Each structure stands twice: as C-alpha cells, then as structure tokens.
Short mmCIF file of C-alpha atoms in Angstrom, two decimals:
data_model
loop_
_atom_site.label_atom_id
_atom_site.label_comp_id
_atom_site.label_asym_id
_atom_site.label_seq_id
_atom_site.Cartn_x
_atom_site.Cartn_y
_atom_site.Cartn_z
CA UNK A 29 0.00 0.00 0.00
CA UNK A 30 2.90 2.16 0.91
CA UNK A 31 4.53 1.53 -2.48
CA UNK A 32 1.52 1.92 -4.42
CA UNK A 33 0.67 5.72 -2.79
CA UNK A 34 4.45 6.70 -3.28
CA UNK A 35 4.09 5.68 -6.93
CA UNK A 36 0.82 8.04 -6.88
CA UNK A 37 2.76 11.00 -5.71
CA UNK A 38 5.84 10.50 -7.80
CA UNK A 39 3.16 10.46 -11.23
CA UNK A 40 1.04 13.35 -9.57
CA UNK A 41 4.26 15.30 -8.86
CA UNK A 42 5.59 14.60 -12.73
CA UNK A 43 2.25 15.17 -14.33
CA UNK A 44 2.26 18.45 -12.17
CA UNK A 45 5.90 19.48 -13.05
CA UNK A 46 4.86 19.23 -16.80
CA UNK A 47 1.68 20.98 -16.43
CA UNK A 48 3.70 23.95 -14.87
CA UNK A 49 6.75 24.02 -17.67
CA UNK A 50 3.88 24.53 -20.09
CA UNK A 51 2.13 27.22 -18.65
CA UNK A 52 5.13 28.65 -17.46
CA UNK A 53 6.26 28.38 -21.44
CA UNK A 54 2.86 29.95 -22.29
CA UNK A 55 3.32 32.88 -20.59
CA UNK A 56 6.88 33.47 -21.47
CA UNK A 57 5.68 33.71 -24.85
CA UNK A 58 2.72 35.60 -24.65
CA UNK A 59 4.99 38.25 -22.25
CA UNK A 60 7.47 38.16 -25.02
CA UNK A 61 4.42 38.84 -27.37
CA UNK A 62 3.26 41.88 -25.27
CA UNK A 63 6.81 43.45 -25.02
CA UNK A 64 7.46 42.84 -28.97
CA UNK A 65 3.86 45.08 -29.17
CA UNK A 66 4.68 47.57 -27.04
CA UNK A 67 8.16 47.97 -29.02
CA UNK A 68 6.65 48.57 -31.86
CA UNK A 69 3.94 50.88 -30.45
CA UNK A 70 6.53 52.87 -28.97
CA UNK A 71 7.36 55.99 -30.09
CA UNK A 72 10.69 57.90 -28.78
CA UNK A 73 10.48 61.68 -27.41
CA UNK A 74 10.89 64.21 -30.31
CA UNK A 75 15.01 65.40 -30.40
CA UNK A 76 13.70 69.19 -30.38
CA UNK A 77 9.62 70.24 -29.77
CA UNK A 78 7.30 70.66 -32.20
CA UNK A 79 7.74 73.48 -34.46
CA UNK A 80 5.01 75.99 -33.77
CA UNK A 81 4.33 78.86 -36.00
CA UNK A 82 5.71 80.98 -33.61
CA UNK A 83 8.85 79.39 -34.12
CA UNK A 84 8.90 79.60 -37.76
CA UNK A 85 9.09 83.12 -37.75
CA UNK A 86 11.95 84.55 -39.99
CA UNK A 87 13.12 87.95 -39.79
CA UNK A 88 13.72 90.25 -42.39
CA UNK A 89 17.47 89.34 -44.30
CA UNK A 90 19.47 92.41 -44.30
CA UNK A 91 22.02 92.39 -47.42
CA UNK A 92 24.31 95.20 -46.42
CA UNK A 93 25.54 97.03 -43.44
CA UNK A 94 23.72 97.57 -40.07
CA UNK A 95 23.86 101.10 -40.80
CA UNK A 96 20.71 104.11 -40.16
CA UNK A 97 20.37 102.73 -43.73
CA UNK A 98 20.09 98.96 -44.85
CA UNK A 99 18.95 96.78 -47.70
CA UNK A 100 16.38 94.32 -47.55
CA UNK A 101 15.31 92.44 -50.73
CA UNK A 102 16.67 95.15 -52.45
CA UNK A 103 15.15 97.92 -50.59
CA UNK A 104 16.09 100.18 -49.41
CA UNK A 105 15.11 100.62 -45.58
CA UNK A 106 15.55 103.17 -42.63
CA UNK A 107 17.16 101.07 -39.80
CA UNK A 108 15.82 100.99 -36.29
CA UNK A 109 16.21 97.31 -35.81
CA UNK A 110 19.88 97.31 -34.63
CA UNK A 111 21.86 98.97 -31.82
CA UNK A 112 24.05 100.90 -33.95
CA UNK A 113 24.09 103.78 -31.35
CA UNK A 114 26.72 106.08 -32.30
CA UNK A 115 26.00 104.80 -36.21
CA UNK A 116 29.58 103.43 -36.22
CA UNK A 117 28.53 100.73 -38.50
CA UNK A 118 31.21 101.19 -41.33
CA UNK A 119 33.06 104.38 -40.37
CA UNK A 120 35.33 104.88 -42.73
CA UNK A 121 38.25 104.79 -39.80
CA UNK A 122 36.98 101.55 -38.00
CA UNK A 123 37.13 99.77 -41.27
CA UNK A 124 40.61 101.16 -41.79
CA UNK A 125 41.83 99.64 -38.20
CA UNK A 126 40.19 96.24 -39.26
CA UNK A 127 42.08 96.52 -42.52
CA UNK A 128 45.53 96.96 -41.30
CA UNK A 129 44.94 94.42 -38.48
CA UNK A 130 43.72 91.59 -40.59
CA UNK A 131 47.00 91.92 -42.69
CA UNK A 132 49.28 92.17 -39.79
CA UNK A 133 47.68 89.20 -37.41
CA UNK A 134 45.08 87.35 -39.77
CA UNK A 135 41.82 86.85 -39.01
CA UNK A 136 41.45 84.62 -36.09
CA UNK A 137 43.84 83.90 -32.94
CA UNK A 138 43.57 79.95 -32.85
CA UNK A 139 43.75 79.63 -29.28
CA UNK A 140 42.38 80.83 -25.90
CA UNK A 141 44.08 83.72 -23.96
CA UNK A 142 45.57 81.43 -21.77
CA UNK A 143 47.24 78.82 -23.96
CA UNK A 144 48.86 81.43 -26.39
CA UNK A 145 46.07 83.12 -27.58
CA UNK A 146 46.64 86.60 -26.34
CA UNK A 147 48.04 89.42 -28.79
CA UNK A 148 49.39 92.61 -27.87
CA UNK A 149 46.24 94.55 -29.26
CA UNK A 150 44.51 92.60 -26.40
CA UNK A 151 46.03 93.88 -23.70
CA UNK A 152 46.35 97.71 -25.72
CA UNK A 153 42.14 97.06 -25.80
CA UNK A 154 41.56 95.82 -22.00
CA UNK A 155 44.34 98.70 -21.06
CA UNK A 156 41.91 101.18 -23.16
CA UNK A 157 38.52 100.28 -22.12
CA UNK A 158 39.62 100.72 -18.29
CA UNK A 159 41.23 104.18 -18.93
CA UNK A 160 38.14 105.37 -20.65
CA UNK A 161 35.68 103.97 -17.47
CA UNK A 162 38.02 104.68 -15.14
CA UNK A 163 38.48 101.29 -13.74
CA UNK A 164 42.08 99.61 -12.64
CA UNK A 165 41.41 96.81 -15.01
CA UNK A 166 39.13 95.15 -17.81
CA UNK A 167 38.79 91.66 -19.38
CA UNK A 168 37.76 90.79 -22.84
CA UNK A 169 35.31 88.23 -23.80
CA UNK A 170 35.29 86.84 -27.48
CA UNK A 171 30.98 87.20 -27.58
CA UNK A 172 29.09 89.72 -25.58
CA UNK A 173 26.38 87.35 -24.33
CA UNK A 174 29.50 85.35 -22.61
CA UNK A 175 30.38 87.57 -20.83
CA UNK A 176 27.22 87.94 -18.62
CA UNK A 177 26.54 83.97 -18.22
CA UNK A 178 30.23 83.70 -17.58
CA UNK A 179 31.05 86.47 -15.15
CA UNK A 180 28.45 85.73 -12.73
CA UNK A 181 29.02 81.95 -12.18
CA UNK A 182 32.72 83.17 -11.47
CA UNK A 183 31.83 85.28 -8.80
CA UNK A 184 28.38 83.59 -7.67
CA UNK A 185 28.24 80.17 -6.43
CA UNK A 186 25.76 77.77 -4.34
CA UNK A 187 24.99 79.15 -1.60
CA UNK A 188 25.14 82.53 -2.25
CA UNK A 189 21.89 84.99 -2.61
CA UNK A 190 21.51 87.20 -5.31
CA UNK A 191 18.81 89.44 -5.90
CA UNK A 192 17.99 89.97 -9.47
CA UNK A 193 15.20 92.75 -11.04
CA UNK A 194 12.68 90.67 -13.03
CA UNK A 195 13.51 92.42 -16.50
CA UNK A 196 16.80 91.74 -17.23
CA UNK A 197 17.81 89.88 -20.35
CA UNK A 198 18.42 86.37 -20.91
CA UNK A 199 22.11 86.62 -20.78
CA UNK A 200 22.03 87.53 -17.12
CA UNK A 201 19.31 84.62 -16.67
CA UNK A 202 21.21 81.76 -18.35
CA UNK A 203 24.64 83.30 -16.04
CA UNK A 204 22.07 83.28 -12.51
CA UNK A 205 21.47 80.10 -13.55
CA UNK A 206 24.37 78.72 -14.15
CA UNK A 207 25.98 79.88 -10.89
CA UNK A 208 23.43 78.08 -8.76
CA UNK A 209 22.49 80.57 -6.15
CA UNK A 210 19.85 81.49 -4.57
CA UNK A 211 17.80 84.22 -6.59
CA UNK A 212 14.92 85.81 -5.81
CA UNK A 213 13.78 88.63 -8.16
CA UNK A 214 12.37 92.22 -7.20
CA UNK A 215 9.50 94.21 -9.28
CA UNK A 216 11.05 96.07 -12.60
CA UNK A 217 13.05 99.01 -11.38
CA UNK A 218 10.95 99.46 -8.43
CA UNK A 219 13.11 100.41 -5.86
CA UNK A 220 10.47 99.96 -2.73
CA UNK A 221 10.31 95.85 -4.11
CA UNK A 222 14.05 96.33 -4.08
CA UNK A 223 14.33 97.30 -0.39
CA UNK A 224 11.30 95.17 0.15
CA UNK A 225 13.67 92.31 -0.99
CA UNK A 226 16.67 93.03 0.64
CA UNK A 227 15.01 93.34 3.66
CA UNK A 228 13.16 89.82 3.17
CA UNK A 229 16.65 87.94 2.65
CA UNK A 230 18.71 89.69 5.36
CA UNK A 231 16.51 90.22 8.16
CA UNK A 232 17.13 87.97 10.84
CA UNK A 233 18.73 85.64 8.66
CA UNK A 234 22.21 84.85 10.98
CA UNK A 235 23.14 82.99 7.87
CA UNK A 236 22.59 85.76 5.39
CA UNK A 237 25.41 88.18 6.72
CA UNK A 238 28.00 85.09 5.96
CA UNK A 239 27.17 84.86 2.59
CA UNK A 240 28.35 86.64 -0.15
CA UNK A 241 25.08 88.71 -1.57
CA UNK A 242 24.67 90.82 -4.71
CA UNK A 243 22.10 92.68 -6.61
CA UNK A 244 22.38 91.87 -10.42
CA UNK A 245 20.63 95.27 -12.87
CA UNK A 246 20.72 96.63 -16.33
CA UNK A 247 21.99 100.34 -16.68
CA UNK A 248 19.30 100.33 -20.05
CA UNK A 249 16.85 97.43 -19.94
CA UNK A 250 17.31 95.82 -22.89
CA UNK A 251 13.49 94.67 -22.54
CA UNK A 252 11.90 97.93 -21.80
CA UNK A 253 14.10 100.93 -22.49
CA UNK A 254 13.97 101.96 -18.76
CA UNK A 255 17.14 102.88 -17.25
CA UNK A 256 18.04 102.02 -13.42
CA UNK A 257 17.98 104.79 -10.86
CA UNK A 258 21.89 103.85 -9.91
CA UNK A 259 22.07 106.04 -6.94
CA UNK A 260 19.06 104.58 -5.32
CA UNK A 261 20.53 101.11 -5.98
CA UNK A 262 23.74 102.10 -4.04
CA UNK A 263 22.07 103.77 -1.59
CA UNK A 264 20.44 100.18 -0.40
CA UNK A 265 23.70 98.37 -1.65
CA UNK A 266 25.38 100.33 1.15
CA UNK A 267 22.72 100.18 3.50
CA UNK A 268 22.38 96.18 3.55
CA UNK A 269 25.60 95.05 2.75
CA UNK A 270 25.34 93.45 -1.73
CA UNK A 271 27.82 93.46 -3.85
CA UNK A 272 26.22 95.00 -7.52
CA UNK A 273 26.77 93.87 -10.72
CA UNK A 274 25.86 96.07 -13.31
CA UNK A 275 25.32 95.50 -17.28
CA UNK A 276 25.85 98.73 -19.64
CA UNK A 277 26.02 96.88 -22.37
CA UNK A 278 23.33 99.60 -24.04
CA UNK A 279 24.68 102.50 -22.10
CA UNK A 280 28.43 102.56 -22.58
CA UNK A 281 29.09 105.36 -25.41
CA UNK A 282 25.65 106.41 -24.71
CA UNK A 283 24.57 107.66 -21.16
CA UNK A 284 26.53 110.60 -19.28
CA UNK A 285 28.15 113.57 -21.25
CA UNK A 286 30.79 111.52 -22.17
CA UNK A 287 29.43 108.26 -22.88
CA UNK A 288 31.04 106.89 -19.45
CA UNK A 289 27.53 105.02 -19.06
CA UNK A 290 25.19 104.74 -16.51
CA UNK A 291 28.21 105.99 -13.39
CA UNK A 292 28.51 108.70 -15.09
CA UNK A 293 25.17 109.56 -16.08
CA UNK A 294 23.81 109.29 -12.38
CA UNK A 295 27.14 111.04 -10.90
CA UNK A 296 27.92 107.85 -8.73
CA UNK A 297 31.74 107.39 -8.29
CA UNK A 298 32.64 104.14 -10.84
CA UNK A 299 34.33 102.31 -7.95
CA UNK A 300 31.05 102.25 -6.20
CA UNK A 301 29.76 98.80 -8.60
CA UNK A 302 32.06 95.92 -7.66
CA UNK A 303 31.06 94.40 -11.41
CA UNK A 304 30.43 96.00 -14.60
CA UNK A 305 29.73 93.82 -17.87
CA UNK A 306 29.07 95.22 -21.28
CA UNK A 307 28.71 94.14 -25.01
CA UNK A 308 30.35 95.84 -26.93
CA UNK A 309 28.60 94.92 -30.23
CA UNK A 310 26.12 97.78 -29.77
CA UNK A 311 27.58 101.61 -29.74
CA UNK A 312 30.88 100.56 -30.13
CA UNK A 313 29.62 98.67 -33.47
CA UNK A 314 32.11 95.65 -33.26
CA UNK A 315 31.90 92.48 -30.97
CA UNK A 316 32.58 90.80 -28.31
CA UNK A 317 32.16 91.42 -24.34
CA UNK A 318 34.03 93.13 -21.48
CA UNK A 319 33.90 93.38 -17.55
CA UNK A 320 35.31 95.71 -15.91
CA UNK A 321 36.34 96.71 -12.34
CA UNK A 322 39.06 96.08 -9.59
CA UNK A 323 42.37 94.29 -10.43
CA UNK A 324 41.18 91.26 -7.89
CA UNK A 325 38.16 90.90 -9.88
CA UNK A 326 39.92 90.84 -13.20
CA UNK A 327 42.69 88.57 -12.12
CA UNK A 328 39.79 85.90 -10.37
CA UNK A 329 38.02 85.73 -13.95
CA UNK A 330 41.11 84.86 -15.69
CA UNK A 331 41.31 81.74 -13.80
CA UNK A 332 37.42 80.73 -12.89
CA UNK A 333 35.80 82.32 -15.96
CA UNK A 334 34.44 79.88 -18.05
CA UNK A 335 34.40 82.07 -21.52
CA UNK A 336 37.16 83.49 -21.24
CA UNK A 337 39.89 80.09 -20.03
CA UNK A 338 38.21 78.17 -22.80
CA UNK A 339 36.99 80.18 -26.10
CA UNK A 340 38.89 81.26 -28.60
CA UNK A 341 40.13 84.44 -27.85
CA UNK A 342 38.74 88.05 -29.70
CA UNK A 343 40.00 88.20 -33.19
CA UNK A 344 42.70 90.54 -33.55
CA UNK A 345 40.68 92.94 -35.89
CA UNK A 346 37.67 93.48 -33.82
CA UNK A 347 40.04 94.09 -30.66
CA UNK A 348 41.23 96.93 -32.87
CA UNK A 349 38.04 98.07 -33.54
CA UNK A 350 36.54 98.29 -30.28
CA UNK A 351 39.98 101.16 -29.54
CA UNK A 352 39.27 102.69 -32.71
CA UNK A 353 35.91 103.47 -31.69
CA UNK A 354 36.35 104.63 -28.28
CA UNK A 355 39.09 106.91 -29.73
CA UNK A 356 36.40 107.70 -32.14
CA UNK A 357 33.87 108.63 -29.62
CA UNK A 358 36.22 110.60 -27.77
CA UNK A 359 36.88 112.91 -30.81
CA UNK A 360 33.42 113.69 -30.87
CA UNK A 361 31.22 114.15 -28.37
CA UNK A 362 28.61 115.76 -30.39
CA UNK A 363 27.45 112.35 -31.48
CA UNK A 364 26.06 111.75 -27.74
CA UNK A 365 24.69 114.93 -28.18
CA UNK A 366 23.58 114.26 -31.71
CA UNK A 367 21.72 110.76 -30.22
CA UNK A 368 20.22 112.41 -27.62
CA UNK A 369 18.25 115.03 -29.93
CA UNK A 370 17.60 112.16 -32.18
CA UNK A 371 15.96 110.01 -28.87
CA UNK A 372 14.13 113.43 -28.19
CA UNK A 373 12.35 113.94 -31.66
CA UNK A 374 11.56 110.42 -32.17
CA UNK A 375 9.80 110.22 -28.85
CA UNK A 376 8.11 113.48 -29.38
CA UNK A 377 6.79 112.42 -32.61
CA UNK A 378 5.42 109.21 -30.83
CA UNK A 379 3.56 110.79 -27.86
CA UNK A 380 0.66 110.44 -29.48
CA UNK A 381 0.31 107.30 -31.34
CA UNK A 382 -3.00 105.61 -31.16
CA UNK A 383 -3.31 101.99 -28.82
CA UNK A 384 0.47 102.43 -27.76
CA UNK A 385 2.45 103.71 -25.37
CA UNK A 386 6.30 104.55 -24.66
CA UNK A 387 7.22 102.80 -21.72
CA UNK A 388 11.16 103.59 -22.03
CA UNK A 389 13.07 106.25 -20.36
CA UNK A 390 13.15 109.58 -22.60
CA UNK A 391 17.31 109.34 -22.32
CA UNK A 392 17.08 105.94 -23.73
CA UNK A 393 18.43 104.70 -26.93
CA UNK A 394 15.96 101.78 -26.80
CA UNK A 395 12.36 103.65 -27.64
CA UNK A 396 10.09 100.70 -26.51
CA UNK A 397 6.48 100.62 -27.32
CA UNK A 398 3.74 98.58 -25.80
CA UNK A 399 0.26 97.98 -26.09
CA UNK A 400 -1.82 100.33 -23.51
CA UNK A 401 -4.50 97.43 -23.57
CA UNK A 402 -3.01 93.78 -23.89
CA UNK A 403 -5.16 91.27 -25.65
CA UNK A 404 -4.93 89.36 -22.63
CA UNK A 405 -2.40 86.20 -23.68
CA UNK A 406 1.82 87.35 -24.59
CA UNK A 407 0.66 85.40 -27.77
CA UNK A 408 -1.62 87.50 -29.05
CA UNK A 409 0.24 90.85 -27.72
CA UNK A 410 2.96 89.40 -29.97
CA UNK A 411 0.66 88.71 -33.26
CA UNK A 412 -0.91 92.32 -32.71
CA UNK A 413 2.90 93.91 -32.68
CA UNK A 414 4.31 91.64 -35.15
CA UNK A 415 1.54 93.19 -37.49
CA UNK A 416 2.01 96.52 -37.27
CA UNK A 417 5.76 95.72 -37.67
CA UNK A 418 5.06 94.42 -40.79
CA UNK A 419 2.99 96.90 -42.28
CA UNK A 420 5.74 99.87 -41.17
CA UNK A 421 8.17 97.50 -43.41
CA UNK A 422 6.26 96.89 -46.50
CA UNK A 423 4.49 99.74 -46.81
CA UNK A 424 7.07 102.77 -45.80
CA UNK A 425 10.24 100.84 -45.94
CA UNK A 426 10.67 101.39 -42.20
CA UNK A 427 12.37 98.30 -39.97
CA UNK A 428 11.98 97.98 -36.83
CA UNK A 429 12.18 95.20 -34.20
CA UNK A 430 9.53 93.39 -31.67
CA UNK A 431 10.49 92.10 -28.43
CA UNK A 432 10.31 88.43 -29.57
CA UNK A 433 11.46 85.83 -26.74
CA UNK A 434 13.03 82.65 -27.08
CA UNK A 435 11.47 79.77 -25.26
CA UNK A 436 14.31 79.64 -22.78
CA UNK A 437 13.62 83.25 -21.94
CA UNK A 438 11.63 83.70 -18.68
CA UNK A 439 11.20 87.51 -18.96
CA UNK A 440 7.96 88.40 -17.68
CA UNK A 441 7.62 91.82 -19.13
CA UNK A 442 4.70 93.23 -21.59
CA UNK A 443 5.85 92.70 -25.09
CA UNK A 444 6.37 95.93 -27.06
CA UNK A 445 8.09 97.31 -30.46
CA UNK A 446 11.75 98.19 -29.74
CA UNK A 447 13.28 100.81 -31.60
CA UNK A 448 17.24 101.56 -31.80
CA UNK A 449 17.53 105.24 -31.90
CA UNK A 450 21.35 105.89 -33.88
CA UNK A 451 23.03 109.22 -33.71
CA UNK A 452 23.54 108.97 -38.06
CA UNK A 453 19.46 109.00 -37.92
CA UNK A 454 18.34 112.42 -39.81
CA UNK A 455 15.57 114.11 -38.70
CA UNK A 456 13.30 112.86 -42.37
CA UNK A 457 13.79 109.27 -41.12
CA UNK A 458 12.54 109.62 -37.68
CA UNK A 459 9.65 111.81 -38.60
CA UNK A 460 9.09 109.42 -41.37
CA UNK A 461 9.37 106.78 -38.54
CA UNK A 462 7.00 108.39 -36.46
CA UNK A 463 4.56 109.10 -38.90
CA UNK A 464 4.31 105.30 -40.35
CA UNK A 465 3.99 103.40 -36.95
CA UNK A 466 0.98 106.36 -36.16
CA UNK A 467 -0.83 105.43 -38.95
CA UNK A 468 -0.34 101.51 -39.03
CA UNK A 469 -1.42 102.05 -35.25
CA UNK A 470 -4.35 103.89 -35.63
CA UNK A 471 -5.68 101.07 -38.27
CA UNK A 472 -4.39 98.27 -36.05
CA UNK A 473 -5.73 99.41 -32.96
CA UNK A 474 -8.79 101.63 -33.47
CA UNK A 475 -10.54 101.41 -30.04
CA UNK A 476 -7.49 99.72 -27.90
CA UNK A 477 -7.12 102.91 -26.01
#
C-alpha cells in the first residue's frame, strides 16, 4: 500500500511538473508577445519640440551694413532694428583699423588667452577700455552674451543669494542660472520691491550676513528701455551690505556727457559697482564682451571664468576696432549729443500714437512701445505687434524690431516694439518713422485705447 501511494505521488508530482513548464512556457511567450507590441507601439520623445508657428518666424534678411540705412530684398530701408548707437557701423576709420589688423595678425587667434592666444592689441584694448571707465582693469570676452553667463558663475556660487530685477535679459538669466544661487527677483526698477527684498533675505537671517550677496541690474533694460535709478541702488547696496553687478552693455558710449555710461550719467563714483559687464557689439559697433572693475576681480576671472579660459580668444581685428571706436567717440562728443536730440524727436513724434504707449526712459536709446490694452495672452500681444511691424516694413520701408522671446527666456515683461535710436538717424527718417507706426497704429488698434 505504501509503495503503491508513493508511486501516486511520484506520477502526480511529474504530471504536475509538466503541467507547470507549459504554462510557465505559455506565458513566457505571450509576455514576449506583449513586449514585442509595445516595441513597436513605442514611439521615442521628439530630439527638439514641435515646431510651432511661432517658431517659424523669420526675420527680415538684411544684405548690407547695419547702418541708419540697410537693404532688404533690395530695398532700401531706414534702420531701427539694430543697436548701432553712435552709427559706427562702417566708419570709414573703423574699417581702416580692421584693414591693417587683418593683414598684420590674420583673421582669427587659434587659441584661448591662456594657452597662447593673447596678442598685444589685447592687452592695448583691455588697457583702453579701463582708462576710458576709469576702472584699474578690464577683461575681454570673445561674444558679448559670454560675458554675462560667464562672469556671474565666477563670482556667484551655491549658496550665495543674489537678488535679481525681473527684466533683465536672458544673458544675465542663463549666467544666474548657471551659478546656482539662490535668486529671488524684485519688481522692474521698483526700488520699494528692491528694499522690500533686501530686507526679506537679510533680516534675521544669521546665515545671510555670511554669505556673499549681490544685486544683479541693467543700466538700459534691454526689454523695456527703462534705465536704473543707480544712486538709489547704491544707496540700499550700502545700507544692507550686496555686492552689484551692473550691465551697460546699451549705455556705454551712450549715457553721461561723455558716454562713461550709466556711473557717469547718475554722478555715482565708478568704484562704487564691484562688477560691470558690457557688449560691446552695440555703440561701439564691433563684438565681443568686457567686464570691468578692480584688479582682484579681473585677475579671479582669468582663472574661474568659463568664456574666457576656454573660447577662442577676440580676433585681432575686432580688438582693434573696439579702440578705434572709443578713440572715435572721444573725438566727438557731439554724437552723444547728436543721439540724444535724435531720442528726443523720435519720442516726441510718438507721444501720441493711437493703442500704444512709450514705456522707455526719454534718455534711452531703446524707444520701446507697448500695447496700452493687452489682448490678454503674450501670444496674441505678440501677433498684434508683429503686425504693425510688418505693415511699417512693407508699406514705408521702415524696420523695426519686436520684443520676440526665445522659449528659454523667462522675462515676464509686456511685449512691445523696440526701436534703436542711432546718432547717423536724420531728422526725415525719424519723422518718417514716427509718422508710419501712427498710422499703421491707428488702423491696427482703433478702439485699444
């Protein structure tokens, strides 16, 4: 009996064994089955987004030089699309510099400043640029957006707090980024959020007082035209304890009666900012970036600076430029004074435009023009701009430039129409200016006031 149920078991146990292998087999199969589907269902994240119509957009293809003047399919068109302040933008003597600099060092220099890419007409530019500010030092950048997004990750690192105004451009955001602070950001050039702010972060905040601390501003906002009340800024610098770094890159060669920038323009001593950035591929019509300031913070970025230790350095040519230009400017004066009748009449000849409004400073270079009644979505803003941009262009040969963000730009600003005032402007073209954008205006926006 005790053989015969052992037997049992040992056939039950093999019968079961077998039973399990298949099923077991079964669903192996039909698993491999489902993950085979869901391969070929699968469909892999795009490499960029979708392309929007908003990102198709294509500006206008100028086909000679940035000057007051510029073709565009052949046209002729009055220029107030690019910062061409001091209207630089082939003077006869810059041209000449580039000329006998290209045949004496070539085009490019092949190599960063650091690993044998410095020329002499390097150091002649950085020695130039701090004589004419009225710093100890300066250090040149091979791109002006560099410079920002490099600068401030040398000085600002984890930890630290800096308090940004919401407006500045996307430079300065990619470089707060990038150093992995702490930012907060205070109300456009309001200087009761500023103090508001400052007050926020320090105030009983043990911590706070061992960190280092700065407040990051525009001299000219590059997305509004408003330009920062400097002595204010100080005035709270001082009082709590920041660093400031300041960006002129559109008010060097423009603001103050010698085109000192913003230091000059609001009488505060230039020592006073511990950081001054600029581009200089705006009134001083060539390229690439500078920063300015004490010899300690000119020596630190030539070892911590990401831009500067690893690009290629400034090409010889444009280095000669940028001296040529400053030399240039201090020749003649007038053409500050020349700019600043030329920001007058334009603005004067705008007061009045129909559904619009100028929201920049009257000393500005940057005339910026937003809707006084938004649409109610930055989309359609944009659309309602773009339009009227359009219709200056093709129907009065007059360019000029909306405040179009990339999608990595997190400027929370109104939208407007930019225009680049330039001191080689004659009075026909702005009043022509003037004139064309009142008329699209009034068509555009009848009943938006």
């Amino acid at each position: 009996m005790k053989d015969f149920f052992s037997q049992m078991q040992s056939s039950w146990c093999t019968s079961e064994k077998k039973d399990c292998k298949v099923h077991i087999f079964e669903l192996v199969v039909h698993l491999k089955m489902e993950i085979d589907e869901l391969c070929d269902e699968w469909v892999p994240e795009p490499l960029i987004p979708k392309m929007t119509d908003e990102m198709r957009y294509e500006p206008p293809i100028l086909e000679s030089a940035a000057g007051s003047h510029t073709l565009i399919n052949g046209t002729e068109v009055i220029n107030f699309a690019s910062a061409n302040y001091l209207g630089l933008v082939g003077h006869g003597k810059l041209l000449e510099a580039c000329t006998e600099s290209l045949e004496k060092y070539g085009a490019g220099s092949c190599g960063p400043r650091g690993f044998y890419g410095t020329i002499d007409v390097h150091l002649d530019c950085e020695a130039r640029i701090a004589k004419f500010l009225g710093t100890p030092d300066s250090i040149l950048y091979s791109y002006g957006l560099s410079t920002m997004f490099s600068a401030i990750p040398a000085f600002c690192k984890k930890g630290d707090v800096i308090v940004a105004d919401e407006g500045v451009h996307w430079a300065i955001q990619n470089g707060l980024q990038l150093s992995r602070s702490t930012v907060v950001y205070f109300k456009h050039n309001d200087m009761e959020s500023l103090r508001d702010m400052l007050e926020k972060v320090t105030k009983g905040n043990k911590r706070a007082e061992k960190l280092r601390r700065y407040i990051v501003v525009e001299a000219v906002y590059q997305n509004s035209g408003q330009i920062a009340p400097l002595d204010e800024i100080i005035r709270l610098k001082e009082n709590y304890r920041f660093r400031v770094l300041l960006d002129e890159s559109n008010s060097m060669g423009v603001l103050g009666s010698s085109g000192r920038g913003l230091t000059e323009y609001c009488k505060v001593p230039v020592g006073k900012i511990d950081i001054i950035t600029a581009a200089m591929g705006h009134a001083l019509a060539t390229e690439g970036g500078v920063c300015t300031g004490s010899a300690r913070v000119i020596d630190h970025q030539r070892l911590s600076s990401s831009g500067y230790v690893f690009s290629a350095s400034l090409p010889p040519y444009l280095t000669s430029a940028a001296i040529t230009a400053i030399d240039i400017l201090e020749e003649n004066l007038d053409l500050i004074m020349k700019l600043k009748k030329n920001i007058g009449t334009l603005c004067r000849g705008l007061s009045d435009i129909q559904g619009l409004e100028i929201a920049s400073d009257l000393a500005s270079p940057i005339v910026f023009l937003r809707l006084k009644k938004s649409t109610g979505s930055l989309k359609g803003d944009l659309q309602v701009l773009e339009d009227i941009a359009q219709h200056v262009l093709k129907e009065d040969s007059v360019l000029v430039a909306t405040s179009r963000r990339s999608t990595l730009d997190k400027c929370k600003l109104p939208v407007g129409i930019r225009l680049f005032v330039s001191a080689a402007h004659t009075e026909d073209d702005l009043m022509k200016a003037g004139e064309s954008l009142k008329r699209v205006a009034a068509l555009a926006l009848n009943g938006h006031d």
